[in-house]
Amino acid sequence: MAAAGMDSSPQNSSSTGRSSAVDSALGSLALEDENPITPIAAHGDLVLHIEHEMVGSRAHAGFRVSTAALKQHSRYFERLLQAGRFGEGNAVEALQRVLREQYQSLAEAPASELPVIRVQDVGRISVVKSFTTLCADFLYILHGRDLQTLPPVTNLANLTIVADRFDALEVVRSYVGRKKILRTIDGKTTAKADGALSEEKVRQRLLVAIMLDHPPWMERYSARLIVKGWVGREADLSSPLWWDLPSRIEEELAYRRECVLETVQSLQSYFLGVYASRERQCKLGYDSSAQCDSYQLGEMVRFFVRCGTLKLQGGVIDINEPTEPFAGDATFLLDTLRQVPEYQIDRHHSHCGIRTRLLPLLDLVAECLLHIGICTACWTDAREQYEWMDARKPLLWKRQDFALRTQGHGNKHADLRAMFTATERDWGS
């Protein structure tokens, strides 16, 4: 079958100068559906037909576009339409040559006679209300045209997925930056609304930050995923891409979350260890007593068990299933530990327990969580030195050597990683 709207008979071919070889090559490109063609470039020289498998259906959309614009801003289309490389490029060039002989300009040719290129699959997008609108927004940007409205974050995330699919992120990144779209979204989002964002909304913002290189969103929302515990699940390849973040970021976030929980647990282990040791912890001076330490140890164990951070079991044989990691907000976990009372064996033994020693350490961990997100510059320019997953763990980290606020940018990242990934931690001052 020839291109839509053109007769494939030998007589017609000879009258227009089109060879039967061109007819044959364009047969698979013909537009066979009845969907209207959206004019992205009113005088375009190509019809782009896009198909995508949706949930329970297949979406179609056709667009009149400019070959030059596609090739200029999309490496995918540059390769596809390059003459001599793929059959599609050769066929398109051949029919366009024929149409130039028939019309003074390709702008005069009706869309029904233009060559048609079919592409399938626009990437792991979500279900959208209008597939045509999504593809049109992408093509408008490729053709240097402005979008009619400010895209919501979900639309913007889907748009970046489409741009990534067709290797055209650079032009979308440039457009979004030039139009200050992300800054405008931030300006319209109150602090309360931002704090109440669902996991999916946070992930959409983080995907946009990754794809479009927006450091503020990258650090802010990657930290939120870590702290909230919204990481570590097995990826579903049928879900939108933001549920399986690219560039190994999903794995990095899950690992950082694991390190945070292990660090918080090490606080509990540290105090259990020092109160169970022979070193006296009672603060009464000359009258300090082992009985006070034993009392504090017992109350400490009871508190940790009651708040769910400690589980007692026998050591002769393990008959229990492994405990699932804490799945909630890490700040809630820290607040739970802050509720530890100041136990006193009698009125003379003040500050012998862990409360006055634990609270400053919990504050330190909470402050470090503010900086636990992924730094775009370091992740891009020095990933091997910056990432946590494959870094060598320090054998011992000491609280007395740690000074977060006085560190420079690179040293702060390194010291944070050392604290959260250390094999052992000495929380003593």
Short mmCIF file of C-alpha atoms in Angstrom, two decimals:
data_model
loop_
_atom_site.label_atom_id
_atom_site.label_comp_id
_atom_site.label_asym_id
_atom_site.label_seq_id
_atom_site.Cartn_x
_atom_site.Cartn_y
_atom_site.Cartn_z
CA MET A 1 0.00 0.00 0.00
CA ALA A 2 1.34 3.46 -0.90
CA ALA A 3 1.40 6.52 1.28
CA ALA A 4 -2.06 7.59 2.41
CA GLY A 5 -4.02 9.44 -0.23
CA MET A 6 -1.88 8.34 -3.17
CA ASP A 7 -2.71 5.77 -5.86
CA SER A 8 -0.17 2.97 -6.02
CA SER A 9 -1.09 1.95 -9.60
CA PRO A 10 1.74 1.90 -12.21
CA GLN A 11 -0.04 4.57 -14.27
CA ASN A 12 -0.07 7.01 -11.35
CA SER A 13 3.52 6.22 -10.49
CA SER A 14 4.73 6.94 -13.97
CA SER A 15 2.75 10.18 -14.21
CA THR A 16 4.30 11.57 -11.02
CA GLY A 17 7.76 10.20 -11.63
CA ARG A 18 7.62 7.98 -8.56
CA SER A 19 9.23 4.57 -9.02
CA SER A 20 7.66 1.30 -7.99
CA ALA A 21 10.63 0.81 -5.64
CA VAL A 22 9.56 3.92 -3.71
CA ASP A 23 6.00 2.61 -3.59
CA SER A 24 7.23 -0.64 -2.13
CA ALA A 25 9.45 0.99 0.47
CA LEU A 26 6.68 3.30 1.67
CA GLY A 27 4.05 0.63 1.85
CA SER A 28 4.76 -0.20 5.51
CA LEU A 29 4.70 3.49 6.41
CA ALA A 30 1.19 4.24 5.22
CA LEU A 31 -1.24 5.79 7.69
CA GLU A 32 -4.11 3.34 7.93
CA ASP A 33 -6.20 4.65 10.80
CA GLU A 34 -8.77 7.40 10.76
CA ASN A 35 -7.30 9.51 13.56
CA PRO A 36 -6.99 13.22 12.65
CA ILE A 37 -3.51 14.54 12.02
CA THR A 38 -2.48 17.29 14.46
CA PRO A 39 -0.49 20.05 12.72
CA ILE A 40 2.61 20.64 14.85
CA ALA A 41 4.35 22.28 11.90
CA ALA A 42 1.63 23.64 9.59
CA HIS A 43 3.95 23.35 6.59
CA GLY A 44 5.69 20.19 7.74
CA ASP A 45 7.03 17.62 5.30
CA LEU A 46 6.34 14.42 7.26
CA VAL A 47 3.55 12.69 9.15
CA LEU A 48 4.63 11.05 12.40
CA HIS A 49 2.32 8.30 13.64
CA ILE A 50 2.91 7.28 17.26
CA GLU A 51 1.47 4.17 18.89
CA HIS A 52 1.65 3.10 22.51
CA GLU A 53 0.25 0.17 24.43
CA MET A 54 -1.95 1.44 27.24
CA VAL A 55 -3.75 -0.53 29.93
CA GLY A 56 -6.36 -2.52 28.03
CA SER A 57 -6.04 -0.52 24.81
CA ARG A 58 -3.66 0.86 22.26
CA ALA A 59 -3.28 4.62 21.81
CA HIS A 60 -2.69 6.23 18.42
CA ALA A 61 -1.81 9.78 17.43
CA GLY A 62 -0.75 11.37 14.14
CA PHE A 63 1.15 14.66 13.66
CA ARG A 64 2.36 16.77 10.77
CA VAL A 65 5.93 17.60 11.61
CA SER A 66 9.16 18.98 10.22
CA THR A 67 11.84 16.44 9.37
CA ALA A 68 14.51 19.05 10.05
CA ALA A 69 13.17 19.83 13.53
CA LEU A 70 12.99 16.15 14.49
CA LYS A 71 16.53 15.50 13.28
CA GLN A 72 17.93 18.62 14.93
CA HIS A 73 16.64 17.98 18.44
CA SER A 74 16.26 14.19 18.69
CA ARG A 75 19.15 11.82 18.15
CA TYR A 76 16.61 9.02 17.78
CA PHE A 77 14.95 10.67 14.78
CA GLU A 78 18.29 11.86 13.44
CA ARG A 79 19.39 8.25 13.13
CA LEU A 80 16.01 6.96 11.96
CA LEU A 81 15.61 9.54 9.19
CA GLN A 82 19.22 9.55 8.04
CA ALA A 83 19.27 8.59 4.36
CA GLY A 84 21.31 5.50 3.66
CA ARG A 85 21.11 4.18 7.21
CA PHE A 86 17.58 2.80 7.58
CA GLY A 87 14.90 1.99 5.04
CA GLU A 88 12.57 4.57 6.56
CA GLY A 89 15.03 7.40 5.92
CA ASN A 90 15.59 6.35 2.33
CA ALA A 91 11.85 6.01 1.65
CA VAL A 92 11.01 9.37 3.22
CA GLU A 93 13.70 11.15 1.23
CA ALA A 94 12.58 9.49 -1.99
CA LEU A 95 8.92 10.47 -1.61
CA GLN A 96 9.79 13.99 -0.52
CA ARG A 97 11.87 14.32 -3.68
CA VAL A 98 8.88 13.20 -5.75
CA LEU A 99 6.57 15.66 -3.95
CA ARG A 100 8.97 18.54 -4.59
CA GLU A 101 8.68 17.84 -8.29
CA GLN A 102 4.88 17.78 -8.03
CA TYR A 103 4.47 20.87 -5.81
CA GLN A 104 6.34 24.15 -5.73
CA SER A 105 6.86 23.57 -1.99
CA LEU A 106 6.20 20.69 0.38
CA ALA A 107 4.15 23.15 2.40
CA GLU A 108 1.53 22.94 -0.37
CA ALA A 109 1.31 19.15 -0.20
CA PRO A 110 -1.70 17.85 1.76
CA ALA A 111 -0.94 15.76 4.81
CA SER A 112 -2.56 12.76 3.15
CA GLU A 113 0.21 12.66 0.55
CA LEU A 114 3.18 13.12 2.86
CA PRO A 115 5.43 10.23 3.83
CA VAL A 116 4.46 8.60 7.12
CA ILE A 117 6.83 7.33 9.78
CA ARG A 118 5.49 5.01 12.47
CA VAL A 119 7.06 4.73 15.90
CA GLN A 120 5.89 2.52 18.75
CA ASP A 121 6.27 2.83 22.53
CA VAL A 122 6.95 6.21 24.13
CA GLY A 123 8.47 4.79 27.32
CA ARG A 124 7.19 3.83 30.75
CA ILE A 125 4.59 6.58 31.14
CA SER A 126 1.52 6.46 33.35
CA VAL A 127 -2.05 6.26 32.08
CA VAL A 128 -2.84 9.70 30.65
CA LYS A 129 -6.12 11.43 29.85
CA SER A 130 -4.98 12.43 26.37
CA PHE A 131 -2.16 10.58 24.66
CA THR A 132 -2.35 13.01 21.75
CA THR A 133 -1.82 16.02 24.04
CA LEU A 134 1.21 14.43 25.69
CA CYS A 135 2.88 13.66 22.37
CA ALA A 136 1.90 17.06 20.97
CA ASP A 137 3.56 18.86 23.91
CA PHE A 138 6.76 16.93 23.27
CA LEU A 139 6.69 17.72 19.55
CA TYR A 140 5.86 21.39 20.17
CA ILE A 141 9.06 21.71 22.20
CA LEU A 142 11.05 19.97 19.47
CA HIS A 143 9.68 22.49 16.97
CA GLY A 144 10.51 25.51 19.13
CA ARG A 145 6.90 26.25 20.06
CA ASP A 146 5.63 27.16 23.53
CA LEU A 147 3.20 24.98 25.44
CA GLN A 148 -0.20 26.55 25.93
CA THR A 149 -0.38 25.88 29.68
CA LEU A 150 1.98 25.15 32.56
CA PRO A 151 2.16 21.34 32.72
CA PRO A 152 1.35 19.73 36.09
CA VAL A 153 4.17 17.70 37.60
CA THR A 154 2.64 14.39 36.49
CA ASN A 155 2.45 15.62 32.89
CA LEU A 156 5.97 16.98 33.13
CA ALA A 157 7.27 13.64 34.42
CA ASN A 158 5.56 11.80 31.56
CA LEU A 159 6.97 14.36 29.13
CA THR A 160 10.52 13.71 30.33
CA ILE A 161 9.98 9.97 29.90
CA VAL A 162 8.89 10.52 26.29
CA ALA A 163 11.86 12.84 25.71
CA ASP A 164 14.23 10.24 27.12
CA ARG A 165 12.68 7.54 24.91
CA PHE A 166 13.45 9.61 21.80
CA ASP A 167 16.83 10.86 23.03
CA ALA A 168 15.71 14.48 23.18
CA LEU A 169 16.19 15.42 26.82
CA GLU A 170 18.50 18.32 26.04
CA VAL A 171 15.89 20.40 24.21
CA VAL A 172 13.23 19.68 26.88
CA ARG A 173 15.69 20.53 29.64
CA SER A 174 16.53 23.79 27.90
CA TYR A 175 12.85 24.67 27.41
CA VAL A 176 11.87 23.93 31.03
CA GLY A 177 14.81 25.97 32.30
CA ARG A 178 14.18 28.88 29.97
CA LYS A 179 10.51 29.04 30.93
CA LYS A 180 11.35 28.63 34.64
CA ILE A 181 8.70 25.93 34.89
CA LEU A 182 10.13 24.19 37.97
CA ARG A 183 10.63 27.48 39.77
CA THR A 184 7.03 28.41 38.99
CA ILE A 185 5.78 25.09 40.36
CA ASP A 186 7.75 25.67 43.56
CA GLY A 187 6.30 29.17 43.84
CA LYS A 188 2.76 27.83 43.63
CA THR A 189 3.38 25.05 46.17
CA THR A 190 3.11 26.00 49.84
CA ALA A 191 5.37 24.41 52.43
CA LYS A 192 2.36 22.60 53.89
CA ALA A 193 1.34 21.20 50.50
CA ASP A 194 4.91 20.17 49.73
CA GLY A 195 5.22 18.33 53.04
CA ALA A 196 1.96 16.47 52.36
CA LEU A 197 2.98 15.16 48.94
CA SER A 198 2.32 11.46 48.40
CA GLU A 199 5.09 9.06 47.55
CA GLU A 200 4.09 9.06 43.88
CA LYS A 201 4.17 12.85 43.69
CA VAL A 202 7.59 12.92 45.36
CA ARG A 203 8.89 10.29 42.97
CA GLN A 204 7.58 12.24 39.97
CA ARG A 205 9.48 15.31 41.13
CA LEU A 206 12.61 13.30 41.68
CA LEU A 207 12.40 11.76 38.21
CA VAL A 208 12.04 15.24 36.70
CA ALA A 209 15.07 16.37 38.71
CA ILE A 210 17.12 13.42 37.44
CA MET A 211 16.08 13.81 33.81
CA LEU A 212 16.19 17.61 33.64
CA ASP A 213 19.14 18.20 35.97
CA HIS A 214 17.43 20.22 38.72
CA PRO A 215 19.63 20.01 41.87
CA PRO A 216 17.14 21.50 44.42
CA TRP A 217 14.53 18.83 43.68
CA MET A 218 17.17 16.12 43.46
CA GLU A 219 18.50 16.63 46.96
CA ARG A 220 15.19 17.52 48.60
CA TYR A 221 13.08 14.67 47.28
CA SER A 222 15.75 11.96 47.35
CA ALA A 223 16.22 12.76 51.06
CA ARG A 224 12.47 12.53 51.60
CA LEU A 225 12.27 9.10 49.99
CA ILE A 226 15.09 7.88 52.23
CA VAL A 227 13.65 9.32 55.44
CA LYS A 228 10.06 8.25 54.72
CA GLY A 229 11.10 4.70 53.83
CA TRP A 230 9.61 4.91 50.33
CA VAL A 231 12.38 2.81 48.80
CA GLY A 232 13.58 -0.77 48.68
CA ARG A 233 10.61 -2.46 47.03
CA GLU A 234 10.99 -4.74 44.04
CA ALA A 235 10.43 -2.86 40.80
CA ASP A 236 7.39 -3.53 38.64
CA LEU A 237 8.44 -3.00 35.04
CA SER A 238 4.85 -2.31 34.02
CA SER A 239 4.68 0.72 36.33
CA PRO A 240 5.70 4.27 35.32
CA LEU A 241 9.42 4.95 35.37
CA TRP A 242 9.26 7.00 38.58
CA TRP A 243 8.57 3.78 40.51
CA ASP A 244 11.95 2.46 39.33
CA LEU A 245 14.27 5.48 39.22
CA PRO A 246 17.05 5.26 36.61
CA SER A 247 20.84 5.70 36.81
CA ARG A 248 21.09 3.36 39.83
CA ILE A 249 19.47 6.03 42.00
CA GLU A 250 16.74 3.65 43.17
CA GLU A 251 19.39 1.26 44.49
CA GLU A 252 21.42 4.09 46.05
CA LEU A 253 18.40 5.42 47.93
CA ALA A 254 17.51 1.97 49.25
CA TYR A 255 21.07 1.48 50.47
CA ARG A 256 21.14 4.88 52.18
CA ARG A 257 17.87 4.04 53.91
CA GLU A 258 19.37 0.80 55.20
CA CYS A 259 22.40 2.70 56.50
CA VAL A 260 20.17 5.20 58.32
CA LEU A 261 18.28 2.46 60.14
CA GLU A 262 21.50 0.67 61.04
CA THR A 263 22.93 3.93 62.41
CA VAL A 264 19.89 4.56 64.61
CA GLN A 265 20.04 0.98 65.85
CA SER A 266 23.73 1.41 66.69
CA LEU A 267 22.78 4.09 69.24
CA GLN A 268 20.67 1.55 71.08
CA SER A 269 23.40 -1.09 70.85
CA TYR A 270 26.02 1.36 72.08
CA PHE A 271 24.19 2.22 75.31
CA LEU A 272 23.20 -1.37 75.99
CA GLY A 273 26.84 -2.28 75.58
CA VAL A 274 28.31 0.35 77.88
CA TYR A 275 25.77 -0.26 80.67
CA ALA A 276 26.30 -4.01 80.42
CA SER A 277 30.08 -3.59 80.62
CA ARG A 278 32.18 -3.42 83.79
CA GLU A 279 32.85 0.27 83.27
CA ARG A 280 30.81 2.25 85.80
CA GLN A 281 28.23 4.61 84.24
CA CYS A 282 26.63 5.90 87.47
CA LYS A 283 27.28 9.65 87.92
CA LEU A 284 27.08 9.89 91.73
CA GLY A 285 30.83 10.22 92.13
CA TYR A 286 32.42 8.39 95.07
CA ASP A 287 29.09 6.79 95.90
CA SER A 288 28.45 5.49 92.39
CA SER A 289 27.05 1.99 92.47
CA ALA A 290 26.77 -1.08 90.30
CA GLN A 291 23.17 -1.36 91.46
CA CYS A 292 22.38 1.95 89.76
CA ASP A 293 23.90 0.73 86.48
CA SER A 294 21.93 -2.50 86.70
CA TYR A 295 18.75 -0.57 87.36
CA GLN A 296 19.40 1.73 84.38
CA LEU A 297 20.17 -1.25 82.13
CA GLY A 298 16.93 -2.96 83.09
CA GLU A 299 14.82 0.17 82.55
CA MET A 300 16.59 0.82 79.26
CA VAL A 301 15.83 -2.69 77.98
CA ARG A 302 12.22 -2.36 79.05
CA PHE A 303 11.88 0.98 77.24
CA PHE A 304 13.41 -0.28 73.98
CA VAL A 305 11.26 -3.41 74.01
CA ARG A 306 8.13 -1.39 74.73
CA CYS A 307 8.73 1.02 71.83
CA GLY A 308 9.53 -1.84 69.45
CA THR A 309 13.20 -1.18 68.73
CA LEU A 310 14.51 -4.18 70.70
CA LYS A 311 13.53 -7.82 70.54
CA LEU A 312 14.66 -10.31 73.15
CA GLN A 313 15.28 -13.91 72.13
CA GLY A 314 17.33 -16.84 73.26
CA GLY A 315 20.82 -17.44 71.93
CA VAL A 316 20.85 -21.24 72.20
CA ILE A 317 18.89 -21.76 69.00
CA ASP A 318 17.23 -19.30 66.64
CA ILE A 319 13.62 -20.28 65.98
CA ASN A 320 12.33 -16.87 64.88
CA GLU A 321 11.85 -15.41 61.42
CA PRO A 322 14.11 -12.45 60.57
CA THR A 323 12.61 -9.15 61.65
CA GLU A 324 11.40 -6.87 58.87
CA PRO A 325 13.19 -3.50 58.79
CA PHE A 326 11.38 -0.50 60.21
CA ALA A 327 9.17 0.78 57.38
CA GLY A 328 8.06 4.14 58.76
CA ASP A 329 9.40 7.66 58.91
CA ALA A 330 12.92 7.80 60.36
CA THR A 331 12.12 11.08 62.11
CA PHE A 332 9.23 9.34 63.89
CA LEU A 333 11.68 6.68 65.02
CA LEU A 334 14.00 9.34 66.42
CA ASP A 335 11.08 11.05 68.19
CA THR A 336 10.10 7.72 69.73
CA LEU A 337 13.58 7.29 71.18
CA ARG A 338 13.48 10.86 72.50
CA GLN A 339 10.71 9.79 74.86
CA VAL A 340 13.13 7.76 77.00
CA PRO A 341 12.60 8.86 80.64
CA GLU A 342 15.32 9.99 83.03
CA TYR A 343 15.16 6.97 85.32
CA GLN A 344 16.48 7.35 88.89
CA ILE A 345 17.08 4.52 91.32
CA ASP A 346 16.58 7.11 94.09
CA ARG A 347 16.53 10.88 94.48
CA HIS A 348 20.34 11.10 94.78
CA HIS A 349 21.07 9.47 91.42
CA SER A 350 20.23 12.21 88.92
CA HIS A 351 21.40 11.99 85.27
CA CYS A 352 22.69 8.45 85.68
CA GLY A 353 20.54 7.17 82.82
CA ILE A 354 20.90 7.59 79.07
CA ARG A 355 18.45 10.43 78.43
CA THR A 356 20.88 13.33 78.78
CA ARG A 357 23.44 11.43 76.70
CA LEU A 358 21.05 10.10 74.06
CA LEU A 359 19.14 13.27 73.16
CA PRO A 360 22.15 15.18 71.72
CA LEU A 361 23.03 12.15 69.59
CA LEU A 362 19.48 11.90 68.28
CA ASP A 363 19.65 15.60 67.41
CA LEU A 364 22.90 14.96 65.55
CA VAL A 365 21.38 12.14 63.51
CA ALA A 366 18.32 14.29 62.76
CA GLU A 367 20.57 17.10 61.53
CA CYS A 368 22.49 14.68 59.31
CA LEU A 369 19.24 13.45 57.76
CA LEU A 370 18.75 16.95 56.35
CA HIS A 371 21.85 16.39 54.20
CA ILE A 372 21.34 12.75 53.24
CA GLY A 373 19.83 13.43 49.81
CA ILE A 374 21.77 12.95 46.59
CA CYS A 375 23.86 15.93 45.48
CA THR A 376 23.46 16.34 41.72
CA ALA A 377 26.92 17.79 41.09
CA CYS A 378 28.74 15.09 43.05
CA TRP A 379 26.59 12.29 41.62
CA THR A 380 27.27 13.52 38.07
CA ASP A 381 30.91 14.56 38.28
CA ALA A 382 32.45 12.28 40.92
CA ARG A 383 30.10 9.35 41.43
CA GLU A 384 32.78 6.81 42.32
CA GLN A 385 34.00 9.02 45.17
CA TYR A 386 30.52 10.10 46.24
CA GLU A 387 28.14 7.14 46.08
CA TRP A 388 27.54 4.92 49.12
CA MET A 389 26.71 1.57 47.52
CA ASP A 390 30.17 0.53 46.43
CA ALA A 391 32.20 2.59 48.90
CA ARG A 392 34.53 0.86 51.33
CA LYS A 393 33.06 0.95 54.83
CA PRO A 394 35.17 2.58 57.57
CA LEU A 395 35.97 0.09 60.32
CA LEU A 396 35.35 2.60 63.12
CA TRP A 397 33.64 6.00 63.29
CA LYS A 398 34.12 8.20 66.36
CA ARG A 399 31.66 10.84 67.46
CA GLN A 400 34.40 13.02 68.92
CA ASP A 401 36.04 13.40 65.49
CA PHE A 402 32.83 14.46 63.72
CA ALA A 403 32.02 18.15 63.07
CA LEU A 404 29.32 18.48 60.42
CA ARG A 405 28.91 22.26 60.43
CA THR A 406 32.58 23.11 59.93
CA GLN A 407 33.11 20.91 56.89
CA GLY A 408 33.42 22.00 53.29
CA HIS A 409 31.14 20.61 50.58
CA GLY A 410 33.15 17.52 49.63
CA ASN A 411 34.33 16.75 53.14
CA LYS A 412 30.77 17.01 54.46
CA HIS A 413 29.63 14.35 51.99
CA ALA A 414 32.56 12.10 52.92
CA ASP A 415 32.02 12.49 56.67
CA LEU A 416 28.29 11.83 56.40
CA ARG A 417 28.96 8.69 54.41
CA ALA A 418 31.56 7.55 56.94
CA MET A 419 29.12 8.00 59.82
CA PHE A 420 26.22 6.18 58.17
CA THR A 421 28.23 3.33 56.64
CA ALA A 422 30.78 2.57 59.38
CA THR A 423 31.14 -1.01 60.55
CA GLU A 424 31.31 0.17 64.19
CA ARG A 425 30.53 3.50 65.84
CA ASP A 426 31.81 4.97 69.06
CA TRP A 427 29.13 7.42 70.22
CA GLY A 428 31.09 8.53 73.27
CA SER A 429 32.02 12.21 73.51
#
